[in-house]
JSON list of C-alpha atoms and ligand atoms in Angstrom, two decimals:
[
{"chain": "A", "resi": 1, "resn": "MET", "atom": "CA", "xyz": [0.00, 0.00, 0.00]},
{"chain": "A", "resi": 2, "resn": "LYS", "atom": "CA", "xyz": [1.28, 3.43, -0.90]},
{"chain": "A", "resi": 3, "resn": "ALA", "atom": "CA", "xyz": [1.99, 6.03, 1.70]},
{"chain": "A", "resi": 4, "resn": "HIS", "atom": "CA", "xyz": [-0.86, 8.36, 2.47]},
{"chain": "A", "resi": 5, "resn": "TRP", "atom": "CA", "xyz": [-0.48, 11.59, 0.58]},
{"chain": "A", "resi": 6, "resn": "ILE", "atom": "CA", "xyz": [-1.57, 13.71, 3.46]},
{"chain": "A", "resi": 7, "resn": "THR", "atom": "CA", "xyz": [-1.34, 13.06, 7.15]},
{"chain": "A", "resi": 8, "resn": "ARG", "atom": "CA", "xyz": [-4.40, 12.99, 9.34]},
{"chain": "A", "resi": 9, "resn": "ARG", "atom": "CA", "xyz": [-3.28, 16.25, 10.93]},
{"chain": "A", "resi": 10, "resn": "GLN", "atom": "CA", "xyz": [-3.07, 17.91, 7.51]},
{"chain": "A", "resi": 11, "resn": "ALA", "atom": "CA", "xyz": [-6.43, 16.51, 6.54]},
{"chain": "A", "resi": 12, "resn": "ILE", "atom": "CA", "xyz": [-8.08, 17.99, 9.61]},
{"chain": "A", "resi": 13, "resn": "LYS", "atom": "CA", "xyz": [-6.39, 21.32, 8.98]},
{"chain": "A", "resi": 14, "resn": "THR", "atom": "CA", "xyz": [-7.57, 21.36, 5.37]},
{"chain": "A", "resi": 15, "resn": "ALA", "atom": "CA", "xyz": [-11.10, 20.42, 6.40]},
{"chain": "A", "resi": 16, "resn": "LEU", "atom": "CA", "xyz": [-11.20, 23.17, 8.99]},
{"chain": "A", "resi": 17, "resn": "LEU", "atom": "CA", "xyz": [-9.99, 25.76, 6.51]},
{"chain": "A", "resi": 18, "resn": "THR", "atom": "CA", "xyz": [-12.59, 24.67, 3.97]},
{"chain": "A", "resi": 19, "resn": "THR", "atom": "CA", "xyz": [-15.32, 24.84, 6.60]},
{"chain": "A", "resi": 20, "resn": "ALA", "atom": "CA", "xyz": [-14.19, 28.30, 7.65]},
{"chain": "A", "resi": 21, "resn": "THR", "atom": "CA", "xyz": [-14.32, 29.53, 4.06]},
{"chain": "A", "resi": 22, "resn": "VAL", "atom": "CA", "xyz": [-17.80, 28.13, 3.56]},
{"chain": "A", "resi": 23, "resn": "ALA", "atom": "CA", "xyz": [-18.96, 29.64, 6.83]},
{"chain": "A", "resi": 24, "resn": "VAL", "atom": "CA", "xyz": [-17.76, 33.11, 5.84]},
{"chain": "A", "resi": 25, "resn": "ALA", "atom": "CA", "xyz": [-19.31, 32.78, 2.40]},
{"chain": "A", "resi": 26, "resn": "SER", "atom": "CA", "xyz": [-22.70, 31.73, 3.75]},
{"chain": "A", "resi": 27, "resn": "GLN", "atom": "CA", "xyz": [-22.65, 34.45, 6.38]},
{"chain": "A", "resi": 28, "resn": "PHE", "atom": "CA", "xyz": [-22.23, 37.10, 3.69]},
{"chain": "A", "resi": 29, "resn": "PRO", "atom": "CA", "xyz": [-23.90, 35.57, 0.63]},
{"chain": "A", "resi": 30, "resn": "GLU", "atom": "CA", "xyz": [-24.08, 38.86, -1.22]},
{"chain": "A", "resi": 31, "resn": "MET", "atom": "CA", "xyz": [-20.40, 39.45, -0.69]},
{"chain": "A", "resi": 32, "resn": "ASN", "atom": "CA", "xyz": [-19.70, 36.73, -3.20]},
{"chain": "A", "resi": 33, "resn": "VAL", "atom": "CA", "xyz": [-19.05, 39.12, -6.04]},
{"chain": "A", "resi": 34, "resn": "PRO", "atom": "CA", "xyz": [-20.01, 37.59, -9.37]},
{"chain": "A", "resi": 35, "resn": "GLN", "atom": "CA", "xyz": [-16.95, 36.89, -11.44]},
{"chain": "A", "resi": 36, "resn": "ALA", "atom": "CA", "xyz": [-16.59, 39.16, -14.42]},
{"chain": "A", "resi": 37, "resn": "ALA", "atom": "CA", "xyz": [-15.12, 37.64, -17.56]},
{"chain": "A", "resi": 38, "resn": "PRO", "atom": "CA", "xyz": [-11.45, 38.53, -18.05]},
{"chain": "A", "resi": 39, "resn": "ALA", "atom": "CA", "xyz": [-10.94, 41.74, -19.98]},
{"chain": "A", "resi": 40, "resn": "ASP", "atom": "CA", "xyz": [-8.12, 40.22, -22.02]},
{"chain": "A", "resi": 41, "resn": "GLY", "atom": "CA", "xyz": [-10.55, 38.73, -24.48]},
{"chain": "A", "resi": 42, "resn": "LYS", "atom": "CA", "xyz": [-9.36, 35.19, -23.91]},
{"chain": "A", "resi": 43, "resn": "SER", "atom": "CA", "xyz": [-12.63, 33.98, -22.48]},
{"chain": "A", "resi": 44, "resn": "GLY", "atom": "CA", "xyz": [-14.41, 34.21, -25.82]},
{"chain": "A", "resi": 45, "resn": "GLU", "atom": "CA", "xyz": [-17.49, 35.47, -23.96]},
{"chain": "A", "resi": 46, "resn": "ALA", "atom": "CA", "xyz": [-19.43, 38.59, -24.86]},
{"chain": "A", "resi": 47, "resn": "ARG", "atom": "CA", "xyz": [-16.65, 40.92, -23.80]},
{"chain": "A", "resi": 48, "resn": "THR", "atom": "CA", "xyz": [-17.62, 43.71, -26.16]},
{"chain": "A", "resi": 49, "resn": "GLY", "atom": "CA", "xyz": [-21.37, 43.29, -26.21]},
{"chain": "A", "resi": 50, "resn": "PRO", "atom": "CA", "xyz": [-23.81, 46.07, -26.96]},
{"chain": "A", "resi": 51, "resn": "PHE", "atom": "CA", "xyz": [-24.25, 47.06, -23.33]},
{"chain": "A", "resi": 52, "resn": "THR", "atom": "CA", "xyz": [-21.51, 48.95, -21.55]},
{"chain": "A", "resi": 53, "resn": "LEU", "atom": "CA", "xyz": [-20.74, 49.91, -18.00]},
{"chain": "A", "resi": 54, "resn": "PRO", "atom": "CA", "xyz": [-21.32, 53.66, -17.59]},
{"chain": "A", "resi": 55, "resn": "THR", "atom": "CA", "xyz": [-18.56, 55.61, -15.92]},
{"chain": "A", "resi": 56, "resn": "LEU", "atom": "CA", "xyz": [-19.30, 56.58, -12.36]},
{"chain": "A", "resi": 57, "resn": "PRO", "atom": "CA", "xyz": [-20.23, 60.29, -12.49]},
{"chain": "A", "resi": 58, "resn": "TYR", "atom": "CA", "xyz": [-17.99, 61.08, -9.50]},
{"chain": "A", "resi": 59, "resn": "ALA", "atom": "CA", "xyz": [-14.97, 59.73, -7.67]},
{"chain": "A", "resi": 60, "resn": "TYR", "atom": "CA", "xyz": [-15.31, 56.57, -5.58]},
{"chain": "A", "resi": 61, "resn": "ASP", "atom": "CA", "xyz": [-14.89, 58.58, -2.40]},
{"chain": "A", "resi": 62, "resn": "ALA", "atom": "CA", "xyz": [-17.24, 61.42, -3.41]},
{"chain": "A", "resi": 63, "resn": "LEU", "atom": "CA", "xyz": [-20.13, 60.19, -1.29]},
{"chain": "A", "resi": 64, "resn": "GLU", "atom": "CA", "xyz": [-18.11, 59.69, 1.90]},
{"chain": "A", "resi": 65, "resn": "PRO", "atom": "CA", "xyz": [-19.00, 59.39, 4.71]},
{"chain": "A", "resi": 66, "resn": "HIS", "atom": "CA", "xyz": [-22.47, 58.30, 3.62]},
{"chain": "A", "resi": 67, "resn": "VAL", "atom": "CA", "xyz": [-21.30, 55.66, 1.16]},
{"chain": "A", "resi": 68, "resn": "ASP", "atom": "CA", "xyz": [-17.77, 54.43, 1.73]},
{"chain": "A", "resi": 69, "resn": "THR", "atom": "CA", "xyz": [-15.12, 54.29, -0.98]},
{"chain": "A", "resi": 70, "resn": "GLN", "atom": "CA", "xyz": [-14.67, 50.51, -0.97]},
{"chain": "A", "resi": 71, "resn": "THR", "atom": "CA", "xyz": [-18.40, 49.90, -1.33]},
{"chain": "A", "resi": 72, "resn": "MET", "atom": "CA", "xyz": [-18.52, 52.24, -4.32]},
{"chain": "A", "resi": 73, "resn": "GLN", "atom": "CA", "xyz": [-15.58, 50.48, -5.97]},
{"chain": "A", "resi": 74, "resn": "ILE", "atom": "CA", "xyz": [-16.98, 46.99, -5.52]},
{"chain": "A", "resi": 75, "resn": "HIS", "atom": "CA", "xyz": [-20.55, 48.02, -6.26]},
{"chain": "A", "resi": 76, "resn": "HIS", "atom": "CA", "xyz": [-19.73, 49.76, -9.54]},
{"chain": "A", "resi": 77, "resn": "ASP", "atom": "CA", "xyz": [-16.64, 47.95, -10.80]},
{"chain": "A", "resi": 78, "resn": "LYS", "atom": "CA", "xyz": [-17.67, 44.42, -9.80]},
{"chain": "A", "resi": 79, "resn": "HIS", "atom": "CA", "xyz": [-21.41, 44.14, -9.28]},
{"chain": "A", "resi": 80, "resn": "HIS", "atom": "CA", "xyz": [-22.61, 46.51, -11.99]},
{"chain": "A", "resi": 81, "resn": "ALA", "atom": "CA", "xyz": [-19.87, 45.32, -14.36]},
{"chain": "A", "resi": 82, "resn": "ALA", "atom": "CA", "xyz": [-21.00, 41.74, -13.87]},
{"chain": "A", "resi": 83, "resn": "TYR", "atom": "CA", "xyz": [-24.64, 42.62, -14.67]},
{"chain": "A", "resi": 84, "resn": "VAL", "atom": "CA", "xyz": [-23.47, 44.21, -17.92]},
{"chain": "A", "resi": 85, "resn": "GLN", "atom": "CA", "xyz": [-21.31, 41.24, -18.87]},
{"chain": "A", "resi": 86, "resn": "HIS", "atom": "CA", "xyz": [-23.98, 38.67, -18.11]},
{"chain": "A", "resi": 87, "resn": "LEU", "atom": "CA", "xyz": [-26.56, 40.71, -20.03]},
{"chain": "A", "resi": 88, "resn": "ASN", "atom": "CA", "xyz": [-24.24, 40.85, -23.04]},
{"chain": "A", "resi": 89, "resn": "LYS", "atom": "CA", "xyz": [-23.70, 37.12, -22.81]},
{"chain": "A", "resi": 90, "resn": "ALA", "atom": "CA", "xyz": [-27.46, 36.51, -22.62]},
{"chain": "A", "resi": 91, "resn": "VAL", "atom": "CA", "xyz": [-28.26, 38.48, -25.80]},
{"chain": "A", "resi": 92, "resn": "ALA", "atom": "CA", "xyz": [-25.16, 37.33, -27.73]},
{"chain": "A", "resi": 93, "resn": "ASP", "atom": "CA", "xyz": [-27.20, 35.00, -29.95]},
{"chain": "A", "resi": 94, "resn": "TYR", "atom": "CA", "xyz": [-30.17, 37.38, -30.26]},
{"chain": "A", "resi": 95, "resn": "PRO", "atom": "CA", "xyz": [-29.14, 40.26, -32.56]},
{"chain": "A", "resi": 96, "resn": "ASP", "atom": "CA", "xyz": [-32.64, 41.78, -32.51]},
{"chain": "A", "resi": 97, "resn": "LEU", "atom": "CA", "xyz": [-32.58, 42.03, -28.72]},
{"chain": "A", "resi": 98, "resn": "ALA", "atom": "CA", "xyz": [-28.97, 43.21, -28.69]},
{"chain": "A", "resi": 99, "resn": "LYS", "atom": "CA", "xyz": [-30.07, 46.26, -30.70]},
{"chain": "A", "resi": 100, "resn": "LYS", "atom": "CA", "xyz": [-32.62, 47.37, -28.11]},
{"chain": "A", "resi": 101, "resn": "SER", "atom": "CA", "xyz": [-32.06, 49.67, -25.15]},
{"chain": "A", "resi": 102, "resn": "VAL", "atom": "CA", "xyz": [-32.00, 48.04, -21.76]},
{"chain": "A", "resi": 103, "resn": "GLU", "atom": "CA", "xyz": [-35.20, 49.97, -20.91]},
{"chain": "A", "resi": 104, "resn": "ASP", "atom": "CA", "xyz": [-36.92, 48.42, -23.94]},
{"chain": "A", "resi": 105, "resn": "LEU", "atom": "CA", "xyz": [-35.79, 44.97, -22.85]},
{"chain": "A", "resi": 106, "resn": "MET", "atom": "CA", "xyz": [-37.21, 45.48, -19.37]},
{"chain": "A", "resi": 107, "resn": "ARG", "atom": "CA", "xyz": [-40.44, 47.04, -20.63]},
{"chain": "A", "resi": 108, "resn": "ASN", "atom": "CA", "xyz": [-41.11, 43.92, -22.70]},
{"chain": "A", "resi": 109, "resn": "VAL", "atom": "CA", "xyz": [-39.38, 41.37, -20.52]},
{"chain": "A", "resi": 110, "resn": "ASP", "atom": "CA", "xyz": [-42.35, 38.97, -20.78]},
{"chain": "A", "resi": 111, "resn": "SER", "atom": "CA", "xyz": [-41.66, 38.55, -24.49]},
{"chain": "A", "resi": 112, "resn": "ILE", "atom": "CA", "xyz": [-38.01, 37.57, -24.01]},
{"chain": "A", "resi": 113, "resn": "PRO", "atom": "CA", "xyz": [-37.36, 33.95, -25.11]},
{"chain": "A", "resi": 114, "resn": "GLU", "atom": "CA", "xyz": [-37.60, 31.54, -22.21]},
{"chain": "A", "resi": 115, "resn": "THR", "atom": "CA", "xyz": [-33.99, 30.35, -22.42]},
{"chain": "A", "resi": 116, "resn": "ILE", "atom": "CA", "xyz": [-32.64, 33.82, -21.64]},
{"chain": "A", "resi": 117, "resn": "HIS", "atom": "CA", "xyz": [-35.65, 35.32, -19.86]},
{"chain": "A", "resi": 118, "resn": "THR", "atom": "CA", "xyz": [-34.28, 34.99, -16.33]},
{"chain": "A", "resi": 119, "resn": "ALA", "atom": "CA", "xyz": [-30.83, 36.22, -17.33]},
{"chain": "A", "resi": 120, "resn": "VAL", "atom": "CA", "xyz": [-32.24, 39.30, -19.07]},
{"chain": "A", "resi": 121, "resn": "ARG", "atom": "CA", "xyz": [-34.65, 40.00, -16.21]},
{"chain": "A", "resi": 122, "resn": "ASN", "atom": "CA", "xyz": [-31.92, 39.78, -13.56]},
{"chain": "A", "resi": 123, "resn": "HIS", "atom": "CA", "xyz": [-28.94, 41.27, -15.36]},
{"chain": "A", "resi": 124, "resn": "GLY", "atom": "CA", "xyz": [-30.85, 43.69, -17.57]},
{"chain": "A", "resi": 125, "resn": "GLY", "atom": "CA", "xyz": [-32.66, 44.88, -14.46]},
{"chain": "A", "resi": 126, "resn": "GLY", "atom": "CA", "xyz": [-29.35, 45.16, -12.63]},
{"chain": "A", "resi": 127, "resn": "HIS", "atom": "CA", "xyz": [-27.87, 47.21, -15.45]},
{"chain": "A", "resi": 128, "resn": "ALA", "atom": "CA", "xyz": [-30.90, 49.50, -15.79]},
{"chain": "A", "resi": 129, "resn": "ASN", "atom": "CA", "xyz": [-31.29, 50.02, -12.04]},
{"chain": "A", "resi": 130, "resn": "HIS", "atom": "CA", "xyz": [-27.64, 50.76, -11.31]},
{"chain": "A", "resi": 131, "resn": "SER", "atom": "CA", "xyz": [-27.21, 53.04, -14.33]},
{"chain": "A", "resi": 132, "resn": "LEU", "atom": "CA", "xyz": [-29.89, 55.24, -12.79]},
{"chain": "A", "resi": 133, "resn": "PHE", "atom": "CA", "xyz": [-28.77, 54.76, -9.21]},
{"chain": "A", "resi": 134, "resn": "TRP", "atom": "CA", "xyz": [-25.34, 56.39, -9.68]},
{"chain": "A", "resi": 135, "resn": "GLN", "atom": "CA", "xyz": [-27.00, 59.48, -11.12]},
{"chain": "A", "resi": 136, "resn": "MET", "atom": "CA", "xyz": [-29.56, 59.66, -8.32]},
{"chain": "A", "resi": 137, "resn": "MET", "atom": "CA", "xyz": [-26.79, 60.39, -5.83]},
{"chain": "A", "resi": 138, "resn": "SER", "atom": "CA", "xyz": [-24.44, 63.36, -5.58]},
{"chain": "A", "resi": 139, "resn": "LYS", "atom": "CA", "xyz": [-21.80, 64.79, -3.30]},
{"chain": "A", "resi": 140, "resn": "SER", "atom": "CA", "xyz": [-23.80, 68.01, -3.22]},
{"chain": "A", "resi": 141, "resn": "GLY", "atom": "CA", "xyz": [-27.11, 66.17, -2.82]},
{"chain": "A", "resi": 142, "resn": "GLY", "atom": "CA", "xyz": [-29.58, 66.15, 0.02]},
{"chain": "A", "resi": 143, "resn": "GLY", "atom": "CA", "xyz": [-32.09, 68.87, 0.75]},
{"chain": "A", "resi": 144, "resn": "GLN", "atom": "CA", "xyz": [-35.49, 68.59, -0.84]},
{"chain": "A", "resi": 145, "resn": "PRO", "atom": "CA", "xyz": [-37.10, 67.98, -4.22]},
{"chain": "A", "resi": 146, "resn": "LYS", "atom": "CA", "xyz": [-37.27, 70.93, -6.60]},
{"chain": "A", "resi": 147, "resn": "SER", "atom": "CA", "xyz": [-39.98, 72.84, -8.48]},
{"chain": "A", "resi": 148, "resn": "GLU", "atom": "CA", "xyz": [-42.67, 70.72, -10.13]},
{"chain": "A", "resi": 149, "resn": "LEU", "atom": "CA", "xyz": [-41.64, 67.55, -8.33]},
{"chain": "A", "resi": 150, "resn": "ALA", "atom": "CA", "xyz": [-41.80, 69.30, -4.96]},
{"chain": "A", "resi": 151, "resn": "MET", "atom": "CA", "xyz": [-45.39, 70.33, -5.69]},
{"chain": "A", "resi": 152, "resn": "ALA", "atom": "CA", "xyz": [-46.29, 66.86, -6.97]},
{"chain": "A", "resi": 153, "resn": "ILE", "atom": "CA", "xyz": [-44.88, 65.22, -3.84]},
{"chain": "A", "resi": 154, "resn": "ASP", "atom": "CA", "xyz": [-46.85, 67.56, -1.60]},
{"chain": "A", "resi": 155, "resn": "LYS", "atom": "CA", "xyz": [-49.98, 66.78, -3.58]},
{"chain": "A", "resi": 156, "resn": "ALA", "atom": "CA", "xyz": [-49.46, 63.00, -3.63]},
{"chain": "A", "resi": 157, "resn": "PHE", "atom": "CA", "xyz": [-48.18, 62.42, -0.09]},
{"chain": "A", "resi": 158, "resn": "GLY", "atom": "CA", "xyz": [-49.18, 65.53, 1.86]},
{"chain": "A", "resi": 159, "resn": "SER", "atom": "CA", "xyz": [-45.66, 66.81, 2.47]},
{"chain": "A", "resi": 160, "resn": "TYR", "atom": "CA", "xyz": [-42.01, 66.01, 1.90]},
{"chain": "A", "resi": 161, "resn": "SER", "atom": "CA", "xyz": [-41.72, 64.51, 5.38]},
{"chain": "A", "resi": 162, "resn": "LYS", "atom": "CA", "xyz": [-44.74, 62.24, 4.75]},
{"chain": "A", "resi": 163, "resn": "PHE", "atom": "CA", "xyz": [-43.08, 61.12, 1.52]},
{"chain": "A", "resi": 164, "resn": "GLN", "atom": "CA", "xyz": [-39.85, 60.46, 3.40]},
{"chain": "A", "resi": 165, "resn": "GLU", "atom": "CA", "xyz": [-41.69, 58.46, 6.04]},
{"chain": "A", "resi": 166, "resn": "THR", "atom": "CA", "xyz": [-43.32, 56.15, 3.49]},
{"chain": "A", "resi": 167, "resn": "PHE", "atom": "CA", "xyz": [-40.20, 55.84, 1.34]},
{"chain": "A", "resi": 168, "resn": "THR", "atom": "CA", "xyz": [-38.14, 54.90, 4.42]},
{"chain": "A", "resi": 169, "resn": "LYS", "atom": "CA", "xyz": [-40.71, 52.35, 5.55]},
{"chain": "A", "resi": 170, "resn": "THR", "atom": "CA", "xyz": [-40.88, 50.81, 2.09]},
{"chain": "A", "resi": 171, "resn": "ALA", "atom": "CA", "xyz": [-37.08, 50.55, 1.83]},
{"chain": "A", "resi": 172, "resn": "THR", "atom": "CA", "xyz": [-36.82, 49.16, 5.35]},
{"chain": "A", "resi": 173, "resn": "THR", "atom": "CA", "xyz": [-39.39, 46.43, 4.78]},
{"chain": "A", "resi": 174, "resn": "VAL", "atom": "CA", "xyz": [-38.10, 45.03, 1.49]},
{"chain": "A", "resi": 175, "resn": "PHE", "atom": "CA", "xyz": [-37.56, 41.39, 2.44]},
{"chain": "A", "resi": 176, "resn": "GLY", "atom": "CA", "xyz": [-34.18, 40.19, 1.26]},
{"chain": "A", "resi": 177, "resn": "SER", "atom": "CA", "xyz": [-32.65, 41.90, -1.75]},
{"chain": "A", "resi": 178, "resn": "GLY", "atom": "CA", "xyz": [-34.41, 44.58, -3.74]},
{"chain": "A", "resi": 179, "resn": "TRP", "atom": "CA", "xyz": [-35.12, 48.24, -4.21]},
{"chain": "A", "resi": 180, "resn": "ALA", "atom": "CA", "xyz": [-37.51, 50.95, -3.05]},
{"chain": "A", "resi": 181, "resn": "TRP", "atom": "CA", "xyz": [-38.63, 53.49, -5.61]},
{"chain": "A", "resi": 182, "resn": "LEU", "atom": "CA", "xyz": [-40.41, 56.74, -6.19]},
{"chain": "A", "resi": 183, "resn": "SER", "atom": "CA", "xyz": [-42.01, 56.10, -9.56]},
{"chain": "A", "resi": 184, "resn": "LEU", "atom": "CA", "xyz": [-44.26, 57.83, -12.03]},
{"chain": "A", "resi": 185, "resn": "THR", "atom": "CA", "xyz": [-47.13, 55.70, -13.27]},
{"chain": "A", "resi": 186, "resn": "SER", "atom": "CA", "xyz": [-48.45, 55.77, -16.83]},
{"chain": "A", "resi": 187, "resn": "LYS", "atom": "CA", "xyz": [-51.31, 57.86, -15.43]},
{"chain": "A", "resi": 188, "resn": "LYS", "atom": "CA", "xyz": [-48.75, 60.41, -14.30]},
{"chain": "A", "resi": 189, "resn": "GLU", "atom": "CA", "xyz": [-49.24, 59.64, -10.63]},
{"chain": "A", "resi": 190, "resn": "LEU", "atom": "CA", "xyz": [-46.41, 59.43, -8.11]},
{"chain": "A", "resi": 191, "resn": "LEU", "atom": "CA", "xyz": [-46.06, 56.07, -6.45]},
{"chain": "A", "resi": 192, "resn": "ILE", "atom": "CA", "xyz": [-43.77, 54.62, -3.79]},
{"chain": "A", "resi": 193, "resn": "GLU", "atom": "CA", "xyz": [-43.14, 50.96, -4.54]},
{"chain": "A", "resi": 194, "resn": "SER", "atom": "CA", "xyz": [-40.63, 48.22, -3.99]},
{"chain": "A", "resi": 195, "resn": "THR", "atom": "CA", "xyz": [-39.22, 45.58, -6.31]},
{"chain": "A", "resi": 196, "resn": "SER", "atom": "CA", "xyz": [-37.51, 42.28, -5.54]},
{"chain": "A", "resi": 197, "resn": "ASN", "atom": "CA", "xyz": [-34.04, 41.34, -6.69]},
{"chain": "A", "resi": 198, "resn": "GLN", "atom": "CA", "xyz": [-33.23, 43.46, -9.77]},
{"chain": "A", "resi": 199, "resn": "ASP", "atom": "CA", "xyz": [-36.78, 43.88, -11.02]},
{"chain": "A", "resi": 200, "resn": "SER", "atom": "CA", "xyz": [-37.43, 47.36, -12.37]},
{"chain": "A", "resi": 201, "resn": "PRO", "atom": "CA", "xyz": [-40.55, 49.55, -12.11]},
{"chain": "A", "resi": 202, "resn": "ILE", "atom": "CA", "xyz": [-40.27, 49.68, -15.92]},
{"chain": "A", "resi": 203, "resn": "MET", "atom": "CA", "xyz": [-41.52, 46.07, -16.01]},
{"chain": "A", "resi": 204, "resn": "LYS", "atom": "CA", "xyz": [-44.88, 47.32, -14.71]},
{"chain": "A", "resi": 205, "resn": "GLY", "atom": "CA", "xyz": [-45.01, 50.30, -17.03]},
{"chain": "A", "resi": 206, "resn": "ASN", "atom": "CA", "xyz": [-43.84, 52.75, -14.37]},
{"chain": "A", "resi": 207, "resn": "THR", "atom": "CA", "xyz": [-40.95, 55.18, -14.69]},
{"chain": "A", "resi": 208, "resn": "PRO", "atom": "CA", "xyz": [-38.43, 55.08, -11.84]},
{"chain": "A", "resi": 209, "resn": "LEU", "atom": "CA", "xyz": [-37.54, 58.59, -10.62]},
{"chain": "A", "resi": 210, "resn": "LEU", "atom": "CA", "xyz": [-35.63, 57.82, -7.43]},
{"chain": "A", "resi": 211, "resn": "GLY", "atom": "CA", "xyz": [-34.45, 54.46, -6.15]},
{"chain": "A", "resi": 212, "resn": "ILE", "atom": "CA", "xyz": [-32.51, 53.09, -3.24]},
{"chain": "A", "resi": 213, "resn": "ASP", "atom": "CA", "xyz": [-30.64, 49.83, -3.60]},
{"chain": "A", "resi": 214, "resn": "VAL", "atom": "CA", "xyz": [-31.21, 47.81, -0.42]},
{"chain": "A", "resi": 215, "resn": "TRP", "atom": "CA", "xyz": [-29.19, 44.76, -1.44]},
{"chain": "A", "resi": 216, "resn": "GLU", "atom": "CA", "xyz": [-26.69, 44.10, 1.33]},
{"chain": "A", "resi": 217, "resn": "HIS", "atom": "CA", "xyz": [-23.84, 44.72, -1.12]},
{"chain": "A", "resi": 218, "resn": "ALA", "atom": "CA", "xyz": [-24.90, 48.39, -1.15]},
{"chain": "A", "resi": 219, "resn": "TYR", "atom": "CA", "xyz": [-24.24, 48.94, 2.56]},
{"chain": "A", "resi": 220, "resn": "TYR", "atom": "CA", "xyz": [-22.87, 45.91, 4.38]},
{"chain": "A", "resi": 221, "resn": "LEU", "atom": "CA", "xyz": [-19.20, 46.94, 4.56]},
{"chain": "A", "resi": 222, "resn": "LYS", "atom": "CA", "xyz": [-20.07, 50.16, 6.38]},
{"chain": "A", "resi": 223, "resn": "HIS", "atom": "CA", "xyz": [-23.36, 49.46, 8.11]},
{"chain": "A", "resi": 224, "resn": "GLN", "atom": "CA", "xyz": [-23.38, 45.64, 8.37]},
{"chain": "A", "resi": 225, "resn": "ASN", "atom": "CA", "xyz": [-26.93, 44.56, 9.25]},
{"chain": "A", "resi": 226, "resn": "ARG", "atom": "CA", "xyz": [-28.12, 48.08, 10.04]},
{"chain": "A", "resi": 227, "resn": "ARG", "atom": "CA", "xyz": [-30.06, 48.81, 6.87]},
{"chain": "A", "resi": 228, "resn": "ALA", "atom": "CA", "xyz": [-32.00, 51.57, 8.66]},
{"chain": "A", "resi": 229, "resn": "ASP", "atom": "CA", "xyz": [-28.77, 53.56, 9.15]},
{"chain": "A", "resi": 230, "resn": "TYR", "atom": "CA", "xyz": [-27.96, 53.28, 5.47]},
{"chain": "A", "resi": 231, "resn": "ILE", "atom": "CA", "xyz": [-31.43, 54.44, 4.47]},
{"chain": "A", "resi": 232, "resn": "ALA", "atom": "CA", "xyz": [-31.29, 57.38, 6.90]},
{"chain": "A", "resi": 233, "resn": "THR", "atom": "CA", "xyz": [-27.95, 58.57, 5.54]},
{"chain": "A", "resi": 234, "resn": "PHE", "atom": "CA", "xyz": [-29.07, 58.14, 1.92]},
{"chain": "A", "resi": 235, "resn": "TYR", "atom": "CA", "xyz": [-31.21, 61.30, 2.23]},
{"chain": "A", "resi": 236, "resn": "ASN", "atom": "CA", "xyz": [-27.98, 63.32, 2.53]},
{"chain": "A", "resi": 237, "resn": "ILE", "atom": "CA", "xyz": [-26.86, 62.35, -0.95]},
{"chain": "A", "resi": 238, "resn": "ILE", "atom": "CA", "xyz": [-30.05, 62.24, -3.02]},
{"chain": "A", "resi": 239, "resn": "ASN", "atom": "CA", "xyz": [-29.45, 64.20, -6.21]},
{"chain": "A", "resi": 240, "resn": "TRP", "atom": "CA", "xyz": [-32.75, 66.06, -6.23]},
{"chain": "A", "resi": 241, "resn": "ASP", "atom": "CA", "xyz": [-31.66, 68.16, -9.21]},
{"chain": "A", "resi": 242, "resn": "PHE", "atom": "CA", "xyz": [-31.43, 64.99, -11.30]},
{"chain": "A", "resi": 243, "resn": "VAL", "atom": "CA", "xyz": [-34.60, 63.42, -9.87]},
{"chain": "A", "resi": 244, "resn": "SER", "atom": "CA", "xyz": [-36.64, 66.62, -10.24]},
{"chain": "A", "resi": 245, "resn": "GLU", "atom": "CA", "xyz": [-35.51, 67.11, -13.83]},
{"chain": "A", "resi": 246, "resn": "ARG", "atom": "CA", "xyz": [-36.29, 63.49, -14.57]},
{"chain": "A", "resi": 247, "resn": "TYR", "atom": "CA", "xyz": [-39.80, 64.02, -13.20]},
{"chain": "A", "resi": 248, "resn": "ARG", "atom": "CA", "xyz": [-40.25, 67.14, -15.33]},
{"chain": "A", "resi": 249, "resn": "THR", "atom": "CA", "xyz": [-39.18, 65.49, -18.60]},
{"chain": "A", "resi": 250, "resn": "GLN", "atom": "CA", "xyz": [-40.96, 62.19, -17.98]},
{"chain": "A", "resi": 251, "resn": "HIS", "atom": "CA", "xyz": [-44.12, 63.93, -16.86]},
{"chain": "A", "resi": 252, "resn": "HIS", "atom": "CA", "xyz": [-44.19, 66.03, -20.01]},
{"chain": "A", "resi": 253, "resn": "ARG", "atom": "CA", "xyz": [-43.37, 63.02, -22.18]},
{"chain": "A", "resi": 254, "resn": "LEU", "atom": "CA", "xyz": [-46.52, 61.34, -20.90]},
{"chain": "A", "resi": 255, "resn": "VAL", "atom": "CA", "xyz": [-48.77, 64.32, -21.66]},
{"chain": "B", "resi": 1, "resn": "MN", "atom": "MN1", "xyz": [-26.52, 47.04, -6.22]}
]
């Protein structure tokens, strides 16, 4: 009989290390950043697909102390990048779909072929949601909604603070991963809603105006399990100029 390749002591050590790795991974499931395909082109996967990762409109540390630098780096460069890559991979064999905007894909997600439906829903939603999300925040954000949106919020919810109360509650009570939104319905009404995973309000015919990502990857490094702290601090960085202008143009588009 051949000698054992590893001693019992080594085997136990290896087993313990493996267990420890699994334990960490299952404790922070969302920290398992999806692997992006290598950028060297060797993978042969949709590396230059029709969808591209937008540049972050500010530096990684711009939203400190509300959103920490490392979270911004991982969130944009890894998570959002992976949504884009997986979306490109999903539509690689569907040239008609590859020509559409991500909003069009989400608007008509029910008509996406079954084999790629889930991939387009998850990764297309991830791409659409995050592309908006970066713009909805700003270093010079905070304060209150502007002009027409301010009036519409008062009319729909009674006051800005009533809006804030409902938006906070909605974001707090999303079970698991998802988003809370201020949306504009096709009837031009303001609505606070939540979506699961990477579903977009666009899928229901609504236009997202403001959204908060409440996936743990958006806040866990800084706030750990305290989602409420993350939501409270988010109000300091809302880019109301962007959101208010988006309301104005979308509202007029629907006239
Ligand atoms: Mn996210």
